[in-house]
């Protein structure tokens, strides 16, 4: 399973960005998708997640500003980021939790990161 993320960039404080991620490859089922972010020298942070049933969860630091959603296309996920702050600057990584086709083993895969920079 491969993940392709896009949508990062440079934005001024208070601005918005929308990240997109699409998973491709064979899997029995997708259980959840979401986003982590990594700031150099800091622990990776789970930003937002969404399950196959639509349950969402957010880091306290982004609640009320970020919205995660699943696309109409299978195994796509979006992260709408509003009211961005300089502390949101990080590399954002999309992930998927899925069951393998052959043995139904649960796997978590990450895509390559996309850089988000919030600066004036």
CSV table of N, CA, C and O in Angstrom, one decimal:
chain,number,residue,atom,x,y,z
A,1,UNK,N,0.8,-1.2,0.0
A,1,UNK,CA,0.0,0.0,0.0
A,1,UNK,C,0.9,1.2,0.0
A,1,UNK,O,1.8,1.3,0.8
A,2,UNK,N,0.6,2.1,-0.9
A,2,UNK,CA,1.3,3.4,-1.0
A,2,UNK,C,0.4,4.6,-0.7
A,2,UNK,O,-0.8,4.5,-1.1
A,3,UNK,N,1.0,5.6,-0.1
A,3,UNK,CA,0.2,6.8,0.2
A,3,UNK,C,0.9,8.0,-0.5
A,3,UNK,O,2.1,8.2,-0.5
A,4,UNK,N,0.0,8.8,-1.1
A,4,UNK,CA,0.5,10.0,-1.8
A,4,UNK,C,-0.2,11.2,-1.2
A,4,UNK,O,-1.4,11.4,-1.3
A,5,UNK,N,0.6,12.1,-0.6
A,5,UNK,CA,0.1,13.3,0.0
A,5,UNK,C,0.4,14.5,-0.8
A,5,UNK,O,1.5,14.5,-1.4
A,6,UNK,N,-0.4,15.5,-0.7
A,6,UNK,CA,-0.1,16.8,-1.3
A,6,UNK,C,-0.9,17.9,-0.6
A,6,UNK,O,-1.7,17.6,0.3
A,7,UNK,N,-0.5,19.1,-1.0
A,7,UNK,CA,-1.2,20.3,-0.4
A,7,UNK,C,-0.5,21.1,0.5
A,7,UNK,O,-1.0,22.2,0.9
A,8,UNK,N,0.7,20.7,0.9
A,8,UNK,CA,1.5,21.6,1.8
A,8,UNK,C,2.0,22.8,1.1
A,8,UNK,O,1.9,23.0,-0.1
A,9,UNK,N,2.6,23.7,1.9
A,9,UNK,CA,3.1,24.9,1.3
A,9,UNK,C,3.4,26.0,2.4
A,9,UNK,O,3.4,25.7,3.6
A,10,UNK,N,3.6,27.2,1.9
A,10,UNK,CA,3.8,28.3,2.8
A,10,UNK,C,2.6,29.2,2.9
A,10,UNK,O,2.0,29.5,1.8
A,11,UNK,N,2.2,29.5,4.1
A,11,UNK,CA,1.0,30.3,4.3
A,11,UNK,C,1.2,31.3,5.4
A,11,UNK,O,2.0,31.0,6.3
A,12,UNK,N,0.6,32.4,5.4
A,12,UNK,CA,0.7,33.4,6.4
A,12,UNK,C,-0.1,33.0,7.7
A,12,UNK,O,-1.1,32.3,7.5
A,13,UNK,N,0.2,33.4,8.8
A,13,UNK,CA,-0.6,33.2,10.0
A,13,UNK,C,-2.0,33.6,9.8
A,13,UNK,O,-2.3,34.7,9.3
A,14,UNK,N,-2.9,32.8,10.2
A,14,UNK,CA,-4.4,33.0,10.0
A,14,UNK,C,-4.9,32.4,8.7
A,14,UNK,O,-6.1,32.4,8.5
A,15,UNK,N,-4.0,32.0,7.9
A,15,UNK,CA,-4.4,31.4,6.6
A,15,UNK,C,-4.9,30.0,6.7
A,15,UNK,O,-5.0,29.4,7.8
A,16,UNK,N,-5.2,29.4,5.5
A,16,UNK,CA,-5.7,28.1,5.4
A,16,UNK,C,-4.9,27.3,4.4
A,16,UNK,O,-4.4,27.8,3.4
A,17,UNK,N,-4.9,26.0,4.6
A,17,UNK,CA,-4.3,25.0,3.7
A,17,UNK,C,-5.2,23.8,3.8
A,17,UNK,O,-5.8,23.4,4.8
A,18,UNK,N,-5.2,23.0,2.7
A,18,UNK,CA,-5.9,21.7,2.7
A,18,UNK,C,-5.0,20.7,2.2
A,18,UNK,O,-4.5,20.7,1.1
A,19,UNK,N,-4.7,19.7,3.0
A,19,UNK,CA,-3.9,18.5,2.7
A,19,UNK,C,-4.8,17.4,2.1
A,19,UNK,O,-5.9,17.2,2.6
A,20,UNK,N,-4.2,16.7,1.2
A,20,UNK,CA,-4.9,15.5,0.6
A,20,UNK,C,-4.0,14.3,0.6
A,20,UNK,O,-2.8,14.5,0.6
A,21,UNK,N,-4.6,13.2,0.8
A,21,UNK,CA,-3.8,11.9,0.8
A,21,UNK,C,-4.7,10.8,0.1
A,21,UNK,O,-5.8,10.7,0.5
A,22,UNK,N,-4.0,10.1,-0.7
A,22,UNK,CA,-4.7,8.9,-1.4
A,22,UNK,C,-3.9,7.7,-1.2
A,22,UNK,O,-2.7,7.7,-1.4
A,23,UNK,N,-4.5,6.6,-0.8
A,23,UNK,CA,-3.9,5.3,-0.6
A,23,UNK,C,-4.2,4.4,-1.8
A,23,UNK,O,-5.3,4.4,-2.3
A,24,UNK,N,-3.2,3.7,-2.3
A,24,UNK,CA,-3.4,2.8,-3.4
A,24,UNK,C,-2.7,1.5,-3.1
A,24,UNK,O,-1.7,1.4,-2.3
A,25,UNK,N,-3.2,0.4,-3.7
A,25,UNK,CA,-2.6,-0.9,-3.4
A,25,UNK,C,-3.6,-1.9,-2.8
A,25,UNK,O,-4.7,-1.5,-2.4
A,26,UNK,N,-3.3,-3.1,-2.8
A,26,UNK,CA,-4.2,-4.1,-2.3
A,26,UNK,C,-4.3,-4.2,-0.8
A,26,UNK,O,-3.4,-4.1,-0.1
A,27,UNK,N,-5.6,-4.2,-0.3
A,27,UNK,CA,-5.8,-4.4,1.1
A,27,UNK,C,-7.2,-5.0,1.3
A,27,UNK,O,-8.1,-4.8,0.4
A,28,UNK,N,-7.4,-5.7,2.4
A,28,UNK,CA,-8.7,-6.3,2.6
A,28,UNK,C,-9.7,-5.2,3.0
A,28,UNK,O,-10.8,-5.2,2.5
A,29,UNK,N,-9.3,-4.3,3.9
A,29,UNK,CA,-10.1,-3.2,4.3
A,29,UNK,C,-9.3,-2.1,4.9
A,29,UNK,O,-8.2,-2.4,5.4
A,30,UNK,N,-9.8,-0.9,4.8
A,30,UNK,CA,-9.2,0.3,5.5
A,30,UNK,C,-9.9,0.5,6.8
A,30,UNK,O,-11.1,0.6,6.8
A,31,UNK,N,-9.1,0.6,7.8
A,31,UNK,CA,-9.7,0.8,9.2
A,31,UNK,C,-9.7,2.2,9.6
A,31,UNK,O,-10.7,2.7,10.2
A,32,UNK,N,-8.7,2.9,9.3
A,32,UNK,CA,-8.6,4.3,9.7
A,32,UNK,C,-7.5,5.0,8.8
A,32,UNK,O,-6.6,4.4,8.3
A,33,UNK,N,-7.6,6.3,8.7
A,33,UNK,CA,-6.6,7.2,8.1
A,33,UNK,C,-6.4,8.4,8.9
A,33,UNK,O,-7.3,8.8,9.7
A,34,UNK,N,-5.3,9.1,8.7
A,34,UNK,CA,-5.1,10.3,9.5
A,34,UNK,C,-3.8,11.0,9.2
A,34,UNK,O,-3.1,10.6,8.2
A,35,UNK,N,-3.4,11.9,10.1
A,35,UNK,CA,-2.2,12.7,9.8
A,35,UNK,C,-1.4,12.8,11.1
A,35,UNK,O,-2.0,13.1,12.2
A,36,UNK,N,-0.1,12.6,11.0
A,36,UNK,CA,0.8,13.0,12.1
A,36,UNK,C,1.6,14.2,11.6
A,36,UNK,O,1.6,14.5,10.4
A,37,UNK,N,2.2,14.9,12.5
A,37,UNK,CA,3.2,15.9,12.1
A,37,UNK,C,4.5,15.8,12.9
A,37,UNK,O,4.4,15.3,14.1
A,38,UNK,N,5.5,16.2,12.3
A,38,UNK,CA,6.8,16.1,13.0
A,38,UNK,C,7.6,17.4,12.9
A,38,UNK,O,7.7,18.0,11.8
A,39,UNK,N,7.9,17.9,14.0
A,39,UNK,CA,8.8,19.1,14.1
A,39,UNK,C,10.2,18.7,14.5
A,39,UNK,O,10.3,17.8,15.4
A,40,UNK,N,11.2,19.2,13.8
A,40,UNK,CA,12.6,18.7,14.2
A,40,UNK,C,12.8,18.8,15.7
A,40,UNK,O,12.5,19.8,16.3
A,41,UNK,N,13.4,17.7,16.2
A,41,UNK,CA,13.8,17.6,17.6
A,41,UNK,C,12.7,17.5,18.6
A,41,UNK,O,12.9,17.6,19.8
A,42,UNK,N,11.5,17.3,18.0
A,42,UNK,CA,10.3,17.1,18.9
A,42,UNK,C,9.6,15.8,18.6
A,42,UNK,O,9.8,15.3,17.5
A,43,UNK,N,8.8,15.3,19.5
A,43,UNK,CA,8.1,14.1,19.3
A,43,UNK,C,7.0,14.2,18.3
A,43,UNK,O,6.4,15.3,18.2
A,44,UNK,N,6.9,13.2,17.5
A,44,UNK,CA,5.8,13.2,16.5
A,44,UNK,C,4.5,13.3,17.2
A,44,UNK,O,4.2,12.6,18.2
A,45,UNK,N,3.6,14.0,16.6
A,45,UNK,CA,2.3,14.3,17.2
A,45,UNK,C,1.2,13.8,16.2
A,45,UNK,O,1.2,14.1,15.0
A,46,UNK,N,0.2,13.1,16.8
A,46,UNK,CA,-0.9,12.7,16.0
A,46,UNK,C,-1.9,13.9,15.9
A,46,UNK,O,-2.4,14.4,16.9
A,47,UNK,N,-2.1,14.4,14.7
A,47,UNK,CA,-2.9,15.6,14.5
A,47,UNK,C,-4.4,15.3,14.4
A,47,UNK,O,-5.2,15.9,15.1
A,48,UNK,N,-4.8,14.3,13.6
A,48,UNK,CA,-6.2,14.0,13.4
A,48,UNK,C,-6.3,12.6,12.8
A,48,UNK,O,-5.4,12.1,12.1
A,49,UNK,N,-7.4,11.9,13.1
A,49,UNK,CA,-7.6,10.6,12.6
A,49,UNK,C,-9.1,10.5,12.3
A,49,UNK,O,-10.0,11.1,12.9
A,50,UNK,N,-9.4,9.5,11.4
A,50,UNK,CA,-10.8,9.2,11.1
A,50,UNK,C,-10.9,7.8,10.8
A,50,UNK,O,-10.1,7.2,10.0
A,51,UNK,N,-11.9,7.1,11.4
A,51,UNK,CA,-12.1,5.7,11.2
A,51,UNK,C,-13.0,5.4,10.0
A,51,UNK,O,-13.6,6.3,9.4
A,52,UNK,N,-13.1,4.2,9.6
A,52,UNK,CA,-13.9,3.8,8.5
A,52,UNK,C,-15.4,4.1,8.7
A,52,UNK,O,-16.2,4.3,7.8
A,53,UNK,N,-15.8,4.2,10.0
A,53,UNK,CA,-17.2,4.5,10.3
A,53,UNK,C,-17.4,6.0,10.5
A,53,UNK,O,-18.5,6.4,10.8
A,54,UNK,N,-16.3,6.8,10.3
A,54,UNK,CA,-16.5,8.2,10.4
A,54,UNK,C,-16.1,8.9,11.7
A,54,UNK,O,-16.3,10.1,11.9
A,55,UNK,N,-15.7,8.1,12.7
A,55,UNK,CA,-15.3,8.7,14.0
A,55,UNK,C,-14.0,9.5,13.8
A,55,UNK,O,-13.1,9.0,13.3
A,56,UNK,N,-14.0,10.7,14.3
A,56,UNK,CA,-12.8,11.5,14.2
A,56,UNK,C,-12.3,11.9,15.6
A,56,UNK,O,-13.0,11.9,16.6
A,57,UNK,N,-11.0,12.1,15.6
A,57,UNK,CA,-10.3,12.5,16.8
A,57,UNK,C,-9.2,13.5,16.4
A,57,UNK,O,-8.6,13.4,15.3
A,58,UNK,N,-9.0,14.5,17.3
A,58,UNK,CA,-8.0,15.5,17.0
A,58,UNK,C,-7.1,15.8,18.2
A,58,UNK,O,-7.5,15.6,19.4
A,59,UNK,N,-5.9,16.3,17.9
A,59,UNK,CA,-5.0,16.8,19.0
A,59,UNK,C,-5.7,18.0,19.6
A,59,UNK,O,-6.3,18.8,18.8
A,60,UNK,N,-5.5,18.2,20.9
A,60,UNK,CA,-6.1,19.4,21.5
A,60,UNK,C,-5.6,20.7,20.8
A,60,UNK,O,-6.3,21.7,20.7
A,61,UNK,N,-4.4,20.7,20.3
A,61,UNK,CA,-3.8,21.9,19.8
A,61,UNK,C,-4.4,22.3,18.5
A,61,UNK,O,-4.2,23.4,18.0
A,62,UNK,N,-5.2,21.4,17.8
A,62,UNK,CA,-5.8,21.8,16.5
A,62,UNK,C,-7.3,21.7,16.6
A,62,UNK,O,-8.0,22.1,15.6
A,63,UNK,N,-7.9,21.4,17.7
A,63,UNK,CA,-9.4,21.3,17.8
A,63,UNK,C,-10.0,22.6,17.5
A,63,UNK,O,-9.5,23.7,18.0
A,64,UNK,N,-11.0,22.6,16.6
A,64,UNK,CA,-11.7,23.9,16.3
A,64,UNK,C,-11.1,24.6,15.1
A,64,UNK,O,-11.7,25.5,14.6
A,65,UNK,N,-9.9,24.1,14.7
A,65,UNK,CA,-9.2,24.8,13.6
A,65,UNK,C,-9.0,23.8,12.4
A,65,UNK,O,-9.1,24.2,11.2
A,66,UNK,N,-8.8,22.6,12.7
A,66,UNK,CA,-8.5,21.6,11.6
A,66,UNK,C,-9.8,20.6,11.5
A,66,UNK,O,-10.4,20.3,12.5
A,67,UNK,N,-10.0,20.2,10.3
A,67,UNK,CA,-11.1,19.2,10.1
A,67,UNK,C,-10.6,18.1,9.2
A,67,UNK,O,-10.1,18.4,8.1
A,68,UNK,N,-10.8,16.9,9.6
A,68,UNK,CA,-10.4,15.8,8.8
A,68,UNK,C,-11.6,15.2,8.2
A,68,UNK,O,-12.7,15.1,8.8
A,69,UNK,N,-11.5,14.7,6.9
A,69,UNK,CA,-12.7,14.1,6.3
A,69,UNK,C,-12.2,13.1,5.3
A,69,UNK,O,-11.0,13.1,4.9
A,70,UNK,N,-13.1,12.2,4.9
A,70,UNK,CA,-12.7,11.2,3.9
A,70,UNK,C,-13.4,11.6,2.6
A,70,UNK,O,-14.5,12.2,2.5
A,71,UNK,N,-12.7,11.3,1.5
A,71,UNK,CA,-13.2,11.7,0.2
A,71,UNK,C,-14.2,10.6,-0.4
A,71,UNK,O,-14.3,9.5,0.2
A,72,UNK,N,-14.8,11.0,-1.4
A,72,UNK,CA,-15.7,10.1,-2.1
A,72,UNK,C,-15.0,8.9,-2.7
A,72,UNK,O,-15.5,7.8,-2.8
A,73,UNK,N,-13.8,9.2,-3.2
A,73,UNK,CA,-12.9,8.2,-3.7
A,73,UNK,C,-12.4,7.3,-2.6
A,73,UNK,O,-12.2,7.8,-1.5
A,74,UNK,N,-12.3,6.0,-2.8
A,74,UNK,CA,-12.0,5.1,-1.8
A,74,UNK,C,-10.6,5.4,-1.3
A,74,UNK,O,-9.7,5.7,-2.0
A,75,UNK,N,-10.4,5.4,0.0
A,75,UNK,CA,-9.1,5.5,0.7
A,75,UNK,C,-8.4,6.8,0.4
A,75,UNK,O,-7.2,6.9,0.1
A,76,UNK,N,-9.2,7.9,0.5
A,76,UNK,CA,-8.7,9.2,0.4
A,76,UNK,C,-9.1,10.0,1.7
A,76,UNK,O,-10.1,9.7,2.2
A,77,UNK,N,-8.2,10.9,2.1
A,77,UNK,CA,-8.5,11.6,3.3
A,77,UNK,C,-8.0,13.1,3.1
A,77,UNK,O,-7.0,13.3,2.4
A,78,UNK,N,-8.7,14.0,3.7
A,78,UNK,CA,-8.3,15.4,3.6
A,78,UNK,C,-8.1,16.0,5.0
A,78,UNK,O,-8.8,15.5,6.0
A,79,UNK,N,-7.3,17.0,5.1
A,79,UNK,CA,-7.1,17.7,6.3
A,79,UNK,C,-7.3,19.2,6.0
A,79,UNK,O,-6.3,19.8,5.4
A,80,UNK,N,-8.4,19.8,6.3
A,80,UNK,CA,-8.6,21.2,6.2
A,80,UNK,C,-8.0,21.9,7.4
A,80,UNK,O,-8.5,21.7,8.5
A,81,UNK,N,-7.1,22.8,7.1
A,81,UNK,CA,-6.4,23.5,8.2
A,81,UNK,C,-6.7,25.0,8.1
A,81,UNK,O,-6.3,25.6,7.1
A,82,UNK,N,-7.4,25.5,9.1
A,82,UNK,CA,-7.8,26.9,9.1
A,82,UNK,C,-7.1,27.6,10.3
A,82,UNK,O,-6.6,27.0,11.3
A,83,UNK,N,-7.1,29.0,10.3
A,83,UNK,CA,-6.5,29.7,11.4
A,83,UNK,C,-5.1,29.2,11.7
A,83,UNK,O,-4.8,29.0,12.9
A,84,UNK,N,-4.3,29.0,10.7
A,84,UNK,CA,-3.0,28.4,11.0
A,84,UNK,C,-2.1,29.4,11.8
A,84,UNK,O,-2.2,30.6,11.7
A,85,UNK,N,-1.3,28.7,12.6
A,85,UNK,CA,-0.4,29.4,13.5
A,85,UNK,C,1.1,29.0,13.2
A,85,UNK,O,1.3,27.9,12.6
A,86,UNK,N,2.0,29.9,13.5
A,86,UNK,CA,3.4,29.5,13.3
A,86,UNK,C,3.8,28.1,13.9
A,86,UNK,O,4.6,27.4,13.3
A,87,UNK,N,3.2,27.8,15.0
A,87,UNK,CA,3.5,26.5,15.7
A,87,UNK,C,2.9,25.3,15.0
A,87,UNK,O,3.2,24.2,15.4
A,88,UNK,N,2.1,25.6,14.0
A,88,UNK,CA,1.7,24.5,13.1
A,88,UNK,C,2.7,24.1,12.1
A,88,UNK,O,2.5,23.1,11.4
A,89,UNK,N,3.8,24.8,12.0
A,89,UNK,CA,4.8,24.5,11.0
A,89,UNK,C,5.4,23.2,11.3
A,89,UNK,O,5.9,22.9,12.4
A,90,UNK,N,5.4,22.3,10.4
A,90,UNK,CA,5.9,20.9,10.6
A,90,UNK,C,5.8,20.2,9.2
A,90,UNK,O,5.3,20.7,8.3
A,91,UNK,N,6.4,19.0,9.2
A,91,UNK,CA,6.2,18.1,8.1
A,91,UNK,C,5.0,17.2,8.5
A,91,UNK,O,5.0,16.6,9.6
A,92,UNK,N,4.0,17.1,7.6
A,92,UNK,CA,2.8,16.4,7.9
A,92,UNK,C,2.8,15.1,7.1
A,92,UNK,O,3.1,15.0,5.9
A,93,UNK,N,2.5,14.0,7.9
A,93,UNK,CA,2.6,12.6,7.3
A,93,UNK,C,1.2,12.0,7.3
A,93,UNK,O,0.6,11.9,8.4
A,94,UNK,N,0.7,11.6,6.2
A,94,UNK,CA,-0.5,10.8,6.1
A,94,UNK,C,-0.2,9.4,6.5
A,94,UNK,O,0.8,8.8,6.2
A,95,UNK,N,-1.2,8.7,7.1
A,95,UNK,CA,-1.1,7.3,7.4
A,95,UNK,C,-2.4,6.6,7.2
A,95,UNK,O,-3.5,7.2,7.1
A,96,UNK,N,-2.3,5.3,7.0
A,96,UNK,CA,-3.5,4.4,6.9
A,96,UNK,C,-3.3,3.2,7.7
A,96,UNK,O,-2.2,2.6,7.8
A,97,UNK,N,-4.3,2.7,8.4
A,97,UNK,CA,-4.4,1.5,9.1
A,97,UNK,C,-5.3,0.5,8.3
A,97,UNK,O,-6.5,0.9,8.1
A,98,UNK,N,-4.7,-0.6,7.8
A,98,UNK,CA,-5.5,-1.4,7.0
A,98,UNK,C,-5.3,-2.9,7.4
A,98,UNK,O,-4.3,-3.2,8.0
A,99,UNK,N,-6.1,-3.8,6.9
A,99,UNK,CA,-6.0,-5.2,7.0
A,99,UNK,C,-5.4,-5.8,5.7
A,99,UNK,O,-6.0,-5.5,4.7
A,100,UNK,N,-4.4,-6.6,5.9
A,100,UNK,CA,-3.8,-7.2,4.7
A,100,UNK,C,-4.7,-8.2,4.1
A,100,UNK,O,-5.5,-8.9,4.8
A,101,UNK,N,-4.7,-8.4,2.8
A,101,UNK,CA,-5.6,-9.3,2.1
A,101,UNK,C,-5.4,-10.7,2.5
A,101,UNK,O,-6.3,-11.5,2.7
A,102,UNK,N,-4.1,-11.1,2.6
A,102,UNK,CA,-3.8,-12.6,2.7
A,102,UNK,C,-4.1,-13.1,4.1
A,102,UNK,O,-4.7,-14.2,4.3
A,103,UNK,N,-3.8,-12.3,5.2
A,103,UNK,CA,-3.9,-12.8,6.5
A,103,UNK,C,-4.6,-11.9,7.5
A,103,UNK,O,-4.7,-12.2,8.7
A,104,UNK,N,-5.2,-10.9,7.0
A,104,UNK,CA,-6.0,-9.9,7.8
A,104,UNK,C,-5.2,-9.3,8.9
A,104,UNK,O,-5.7,-8.9,9.9
A,105,UNK,N,-3.9,-9.3,8.7
A,105,UNK,CA,-3.0,-8.7,9.7
A,105,UNK,C,-3.2,-7.1,9.6
A,105,UNK,O,-3.2,-6.6,8.5
A,106,UNK,N,-3.2,-6.5,10.7
A,106,UNK,CA,-3.4,-5.0,10.7
A,106,UNK,C,-2.0,-4.4,10.5
A,106,UNK,O,-1.0,-4.7,11.3
A,107,UNK,N,-2.0,-3.5,9.6
A,107,UNK,CA,-0.7,-2.8,9.2
A,107,UNK,C,-1.0,-1.3,9.2
A,107,UNK,O,-2.0,-0.8,8.8
A,108,UNK,N,0.0,-0.5,9.7
A,108,UNK,CA,0.0,0.9,9.6
A,108,UNK,C,1.1,1.4,8.7
A,108,UNK,O,2.3,1.1,8.9
A,109,UNK,N,0.7,2.1,7.7
A,109,UNK,CA,1.7,2.6,6.7
A,109,UNK,C,1.6,4.1,6.6
A,109,UNK,O,0.6,4.7,6.8
A,110,UNK,N,2.8,4.7,6.4
A,110,UNK,CA,3.0,6.1,6.3
A,110,UNK,C,3.4,6.5,4.9
A,110,UNK,O,4.1,5.8,4.2
A,111,UNK,N,2.9,7.7,4.5
A,111,UNK,CA,3.4,8.3,3.3
A,111,UNK,C,4.6,9.2,3.5
A,111,UNK,O,5.0,9.5,4.6
A,112,UNK,N,5.1,9.7,2.4
A,112,UNK,CA,6.1,10.8,2.5
A,112,UNK,C,5.5,12.0,3.0
A,112,UNK,O,4.3,12.3,2.8
A,113,UNK,N,6.2,12.8,3.8
A,113,UNK,CA,5.7,14.0,4.4
A,113,UNK,C,5.5,15.1,3.4
A,113,UNK,O,6.1,15.2,2.3
A,114,UNK,N,4.6,16.0,3.8
A,114,UNK,CA,4.5,17.3,3.0
A,114,UNK,C,4.7,18.4,4.0
A,114,UNK,O,4.1,18.4,5.1
A,115,UNK,N,5.5,19.4,3.6
A,115,UNK,CA,5.9,20.5,4.5
A,115,UNK,C,4.8,21.5,4.5
A,115,UNK,O,4.3,22.0,3.5
A,116,UNK,N,4.5,21.9,5.7
A,116,UNK,CA,3.6,23.1,6.0
A,116,UNK,C,4.4,24.1,6.8
A,116,UNK,O,4.9,23.8,7.8
A,117,UNK,N,4.5,25.3,6.2
A,117,UNK,CA,5.2,26.4,6.9
A,117,UNK,C,4.3,27.6,7.0
A,117,UNK,O,3.7,28.1,6.1
A,118,UNK,N,4.1,28.0,8.3
A,118,UNK,CA,3.3,29.1,8.6
A,118,UNK,C,4.1,30.3,9.0
A,118,UNK,O,4.7,30.2,10.1
A,119,UNK,N,4.2,31.3,8.2
A,119,UNK,CA,5.2,32.4,8.5
A,119,UNK,C,4.7,33.6,7.8
A,119,UNK,O,4.2,33.6,6.6
A,120,UNK,N,5.0,34.8,8.4
A,120,UNK,CA,4.7,36.0,7.7
A,120,UNK,C,6.0,36.5,7.0
A,120,UNK,O,6.0,37.6,6.3
